[in-house]
GROMACS .gro file of C-alpha atoms in nm:
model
  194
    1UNK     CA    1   3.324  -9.885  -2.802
    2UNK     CA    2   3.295  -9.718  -2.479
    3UNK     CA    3   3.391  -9.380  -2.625
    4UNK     CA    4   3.115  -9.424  -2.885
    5UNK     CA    5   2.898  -9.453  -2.637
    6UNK     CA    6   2.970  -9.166  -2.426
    7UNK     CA    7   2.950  -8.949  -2.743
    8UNK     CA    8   2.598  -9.106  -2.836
    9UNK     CA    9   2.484  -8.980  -2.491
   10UNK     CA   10   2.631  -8.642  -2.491
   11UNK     CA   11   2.445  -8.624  -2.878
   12UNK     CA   12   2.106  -8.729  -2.682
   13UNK     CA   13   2.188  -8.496  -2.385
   14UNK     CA   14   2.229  -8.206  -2.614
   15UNK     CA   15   1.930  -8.280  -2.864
   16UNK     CA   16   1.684  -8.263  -2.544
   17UNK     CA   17   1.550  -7.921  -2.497
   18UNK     CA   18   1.699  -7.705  -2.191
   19UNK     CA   19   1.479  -7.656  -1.871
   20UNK     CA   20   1.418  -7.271  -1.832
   21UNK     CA   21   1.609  -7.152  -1.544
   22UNK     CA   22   1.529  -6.846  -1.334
   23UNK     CA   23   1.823  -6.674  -1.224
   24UNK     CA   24   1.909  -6.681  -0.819
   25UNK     CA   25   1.760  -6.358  -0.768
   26UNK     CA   26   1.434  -6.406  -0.956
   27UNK     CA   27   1.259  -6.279  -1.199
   28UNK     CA   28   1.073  -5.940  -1.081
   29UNK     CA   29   0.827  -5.842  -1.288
   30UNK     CA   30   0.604  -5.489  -1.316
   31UNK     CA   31   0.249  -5.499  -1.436
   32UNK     CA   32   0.201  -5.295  -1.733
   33UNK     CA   33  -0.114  -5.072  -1.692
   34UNK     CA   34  -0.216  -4.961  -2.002
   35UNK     CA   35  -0.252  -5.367  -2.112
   36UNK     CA   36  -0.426  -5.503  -1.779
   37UNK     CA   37  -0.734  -5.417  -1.640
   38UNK     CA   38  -0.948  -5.557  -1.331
   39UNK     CA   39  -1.321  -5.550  -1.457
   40UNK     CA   40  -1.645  -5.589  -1.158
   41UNK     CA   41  -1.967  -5.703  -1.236
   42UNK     CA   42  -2.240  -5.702  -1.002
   43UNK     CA   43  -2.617  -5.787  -1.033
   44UNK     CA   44  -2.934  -5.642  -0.932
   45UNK     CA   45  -3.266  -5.769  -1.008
   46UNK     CA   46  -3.313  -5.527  -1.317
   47UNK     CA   47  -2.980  -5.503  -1.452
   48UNK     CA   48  -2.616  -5.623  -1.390
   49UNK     CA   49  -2.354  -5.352  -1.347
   50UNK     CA   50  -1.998  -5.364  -1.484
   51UNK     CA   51  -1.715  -5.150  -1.432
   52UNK     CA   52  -1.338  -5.146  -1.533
   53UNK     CA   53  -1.019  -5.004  -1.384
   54UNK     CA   54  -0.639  -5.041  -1.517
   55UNK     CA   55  -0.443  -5.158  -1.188
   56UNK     CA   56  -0.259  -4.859  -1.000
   57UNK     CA   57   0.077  -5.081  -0.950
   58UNK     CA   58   0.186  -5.471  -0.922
   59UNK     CA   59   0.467  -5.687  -0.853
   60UNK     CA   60   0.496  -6.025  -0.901
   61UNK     CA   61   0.821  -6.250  -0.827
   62UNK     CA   62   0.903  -6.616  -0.945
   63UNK     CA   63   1.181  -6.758  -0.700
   64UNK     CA   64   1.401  -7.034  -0.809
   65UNK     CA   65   1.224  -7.242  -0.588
   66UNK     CA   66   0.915  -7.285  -0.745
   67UNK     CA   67   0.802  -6.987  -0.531
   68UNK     CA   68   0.549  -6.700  -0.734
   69UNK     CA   69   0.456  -6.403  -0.502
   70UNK     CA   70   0.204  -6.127  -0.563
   71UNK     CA   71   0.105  -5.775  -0.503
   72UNK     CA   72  -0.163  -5.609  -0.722
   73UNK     CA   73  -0.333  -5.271  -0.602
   74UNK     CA   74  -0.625  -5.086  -0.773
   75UNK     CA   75  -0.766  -4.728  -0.727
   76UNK     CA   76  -1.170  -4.736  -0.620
   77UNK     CA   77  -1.211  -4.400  -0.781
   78UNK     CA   78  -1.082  -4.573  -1.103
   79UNK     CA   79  -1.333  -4.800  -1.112
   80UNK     CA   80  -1.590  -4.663  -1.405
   81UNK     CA   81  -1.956  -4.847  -1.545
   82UNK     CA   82  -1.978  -4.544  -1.785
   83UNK     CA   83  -2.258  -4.374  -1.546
   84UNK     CA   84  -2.110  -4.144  -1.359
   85UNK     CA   85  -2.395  -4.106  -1.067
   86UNK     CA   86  -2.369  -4.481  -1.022
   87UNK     CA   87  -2.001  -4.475  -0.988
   88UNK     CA   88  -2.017  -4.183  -0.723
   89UNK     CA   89  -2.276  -4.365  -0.576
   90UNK     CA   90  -2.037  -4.657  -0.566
   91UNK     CA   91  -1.730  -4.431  -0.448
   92UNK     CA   92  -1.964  -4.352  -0.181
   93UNK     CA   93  -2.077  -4.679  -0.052
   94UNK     CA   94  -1.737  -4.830  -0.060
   95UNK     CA   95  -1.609  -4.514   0.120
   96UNK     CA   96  -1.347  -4.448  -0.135
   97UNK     CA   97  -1.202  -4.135   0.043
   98UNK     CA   98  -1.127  -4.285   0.344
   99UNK     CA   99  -1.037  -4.662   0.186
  100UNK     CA  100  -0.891  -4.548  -0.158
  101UNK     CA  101  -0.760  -4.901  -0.230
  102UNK     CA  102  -0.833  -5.244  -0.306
  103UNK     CA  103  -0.544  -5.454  -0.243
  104UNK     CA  104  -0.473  -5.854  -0.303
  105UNK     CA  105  -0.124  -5.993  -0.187
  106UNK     CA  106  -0.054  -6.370  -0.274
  107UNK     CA  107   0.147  -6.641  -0.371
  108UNK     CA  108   0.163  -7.007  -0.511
  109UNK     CA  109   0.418  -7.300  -0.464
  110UNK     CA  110   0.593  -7.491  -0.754
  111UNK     CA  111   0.528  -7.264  -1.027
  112UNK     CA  112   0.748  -7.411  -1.276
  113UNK     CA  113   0.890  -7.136  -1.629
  114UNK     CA  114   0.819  -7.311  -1.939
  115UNK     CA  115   1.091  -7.463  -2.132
  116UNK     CA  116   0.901  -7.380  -2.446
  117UNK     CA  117   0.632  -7.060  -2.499
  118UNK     CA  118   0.363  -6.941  -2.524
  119UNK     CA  119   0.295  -7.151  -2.243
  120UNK     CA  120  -0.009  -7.154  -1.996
  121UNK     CA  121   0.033  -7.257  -1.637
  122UNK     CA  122  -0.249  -7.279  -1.361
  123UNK     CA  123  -0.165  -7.120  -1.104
  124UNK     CA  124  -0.376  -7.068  -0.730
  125UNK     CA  125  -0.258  -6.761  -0.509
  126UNK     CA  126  -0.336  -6.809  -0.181
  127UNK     CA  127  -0.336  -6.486  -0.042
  128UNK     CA  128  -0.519  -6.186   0.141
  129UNK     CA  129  -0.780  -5.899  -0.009
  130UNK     CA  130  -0.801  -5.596   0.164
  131UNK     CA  131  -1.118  -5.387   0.070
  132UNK     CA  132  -1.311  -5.140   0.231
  133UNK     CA  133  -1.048  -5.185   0.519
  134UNK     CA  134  -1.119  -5.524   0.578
  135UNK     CA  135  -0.887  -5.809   0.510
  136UNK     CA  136  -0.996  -6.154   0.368
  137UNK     CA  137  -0.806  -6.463   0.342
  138UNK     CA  138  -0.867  -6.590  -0.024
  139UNK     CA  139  -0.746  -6.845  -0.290
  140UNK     CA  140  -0.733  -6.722  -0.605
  141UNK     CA  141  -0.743  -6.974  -0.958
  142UNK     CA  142  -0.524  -6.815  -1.196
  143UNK     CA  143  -0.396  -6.873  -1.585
  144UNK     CA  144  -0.062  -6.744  -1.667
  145UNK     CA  145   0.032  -6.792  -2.004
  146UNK     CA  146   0.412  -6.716  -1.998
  147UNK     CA  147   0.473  -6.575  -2.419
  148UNK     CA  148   0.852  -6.576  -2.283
  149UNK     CA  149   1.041  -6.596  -1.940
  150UNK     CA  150   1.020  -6.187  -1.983
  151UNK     CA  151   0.704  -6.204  -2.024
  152UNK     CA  152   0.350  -6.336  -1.941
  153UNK     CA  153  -0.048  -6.233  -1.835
  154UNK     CA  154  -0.241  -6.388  -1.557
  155UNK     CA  155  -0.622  -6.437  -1.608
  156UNK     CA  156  -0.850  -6.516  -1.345
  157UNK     CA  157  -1.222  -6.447  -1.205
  158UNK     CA  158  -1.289  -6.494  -0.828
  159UNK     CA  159  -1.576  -6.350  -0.624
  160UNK     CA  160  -1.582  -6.093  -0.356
  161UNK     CA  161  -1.868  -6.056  -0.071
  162UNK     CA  162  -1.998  -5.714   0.012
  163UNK     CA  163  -2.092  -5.789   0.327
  164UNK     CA  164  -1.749  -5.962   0.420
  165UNK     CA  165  -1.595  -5.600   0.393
  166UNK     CA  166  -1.906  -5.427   0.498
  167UNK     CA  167  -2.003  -5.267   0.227
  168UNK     CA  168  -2.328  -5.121   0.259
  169UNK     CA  169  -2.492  -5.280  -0.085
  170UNK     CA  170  -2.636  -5.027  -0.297
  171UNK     CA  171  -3.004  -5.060  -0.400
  172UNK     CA  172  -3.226  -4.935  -0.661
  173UNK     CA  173  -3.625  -4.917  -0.648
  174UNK     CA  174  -3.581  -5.065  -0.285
  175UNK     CA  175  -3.407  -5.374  -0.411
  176UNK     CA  176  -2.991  -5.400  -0.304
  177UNK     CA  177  -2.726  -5.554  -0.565
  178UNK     CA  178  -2.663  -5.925  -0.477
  179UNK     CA  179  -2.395  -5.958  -0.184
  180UNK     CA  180  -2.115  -6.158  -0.469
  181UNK     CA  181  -1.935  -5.883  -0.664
  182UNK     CA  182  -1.786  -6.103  -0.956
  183UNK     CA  183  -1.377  -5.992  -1.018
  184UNK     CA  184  -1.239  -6.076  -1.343
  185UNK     CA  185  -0.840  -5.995  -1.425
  186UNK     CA  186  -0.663  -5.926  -1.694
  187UNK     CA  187  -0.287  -5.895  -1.575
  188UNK     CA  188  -0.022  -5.795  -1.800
  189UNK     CA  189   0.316  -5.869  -1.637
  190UNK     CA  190   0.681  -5.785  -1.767
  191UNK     CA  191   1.016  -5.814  -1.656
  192UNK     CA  192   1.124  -5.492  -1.544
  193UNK     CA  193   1.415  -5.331  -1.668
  194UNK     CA  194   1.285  -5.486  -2.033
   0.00000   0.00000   0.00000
């Protein structure tokens, strides 16, 4: 009796799906550029402004311990609205040459892997963006939809003030952009060595 027992649990044990487990190093994964991009849109009183740029590197790293930390950079001079004067216009407001980057560093607690994919988890990075020089303390609402434990993309839209980072706002007919530059992200991450 006893031994039918045990036997009926170990069945039950095994029939219940296995937890994901991230090995004790982590997983350590690369963004891939040509499948991300970060995309800006700001507004002005007679038109809104968009521009697009792949990210120039990024990390992230999922610790055993629940742990998700990361580092996403982008070029300024890769930023394009498809007009080039407004974009050197841009390049020049945001002193590109002398600040050539805008970079976020972050990271969330309890991020649990999925034990079955696609899977999407929310995610908040709490974190720091540097821009124009100037560093802000930020959270950040993300999506990450994990379509394997190799491999997943992180969503999110957060806004960025101008005149945090003193960015002189560029006008047109006498009338400046709006102060909130709207970020939206499209972050393709994979597990490097894949």
């Amino acid at each position: 009796m006893i031994a039918r027992r045990i036997a009926l649990l170990a069945t039950l044990l095994l029939a219940l799906p296995a937890a994901a487990q991230v090995p004790a190093q982590g997983f350590i994964y690369s963004v891939k550029k040509d499948a991300s991009n970060l995309t800006y849109k700001l507004h002005h009183p007679l038109h809104e402004v968009v521009g697009k740029a792949p990210p120039s590197d990024g990390k992230a790293r999922l610790l055993p311990d629940g742990t998700l930390q990361v580092n996403v950079r982008a070029n300024v001079k890769d930023f394009d609205s498809g007009n080039s004067n407004r974009d050197a216009h841009m390049q020049e407001a945001t002193e590109a040459a002398k600040f050539p980057l805008v970079d976020f560093k972050g990271q969330a607690k309890g991020v649990k892997l999925p034990t079955t994919f696609p899977a999407t988890v929310p995610v908040t990075l709490k974190g720091e963006l540097t821009f124009h020089g100037v560093k802000q303390g930020m959270d950040v609402p993300m999506k990450v939809t994990f379509t394997s434990e190799k491999e997943a993309t992180a969503t999110g839209t957060f806004d960025v003030s101008l005149d945090t980072h003193k960015v002189e706002r560029p006008s047109l007919l006498m009338k400046k952009v709006d102060d909130k530059l709207v970020l939206e992200t499209t972050l393709k991450f994979v597990v490097e060595g894949k």
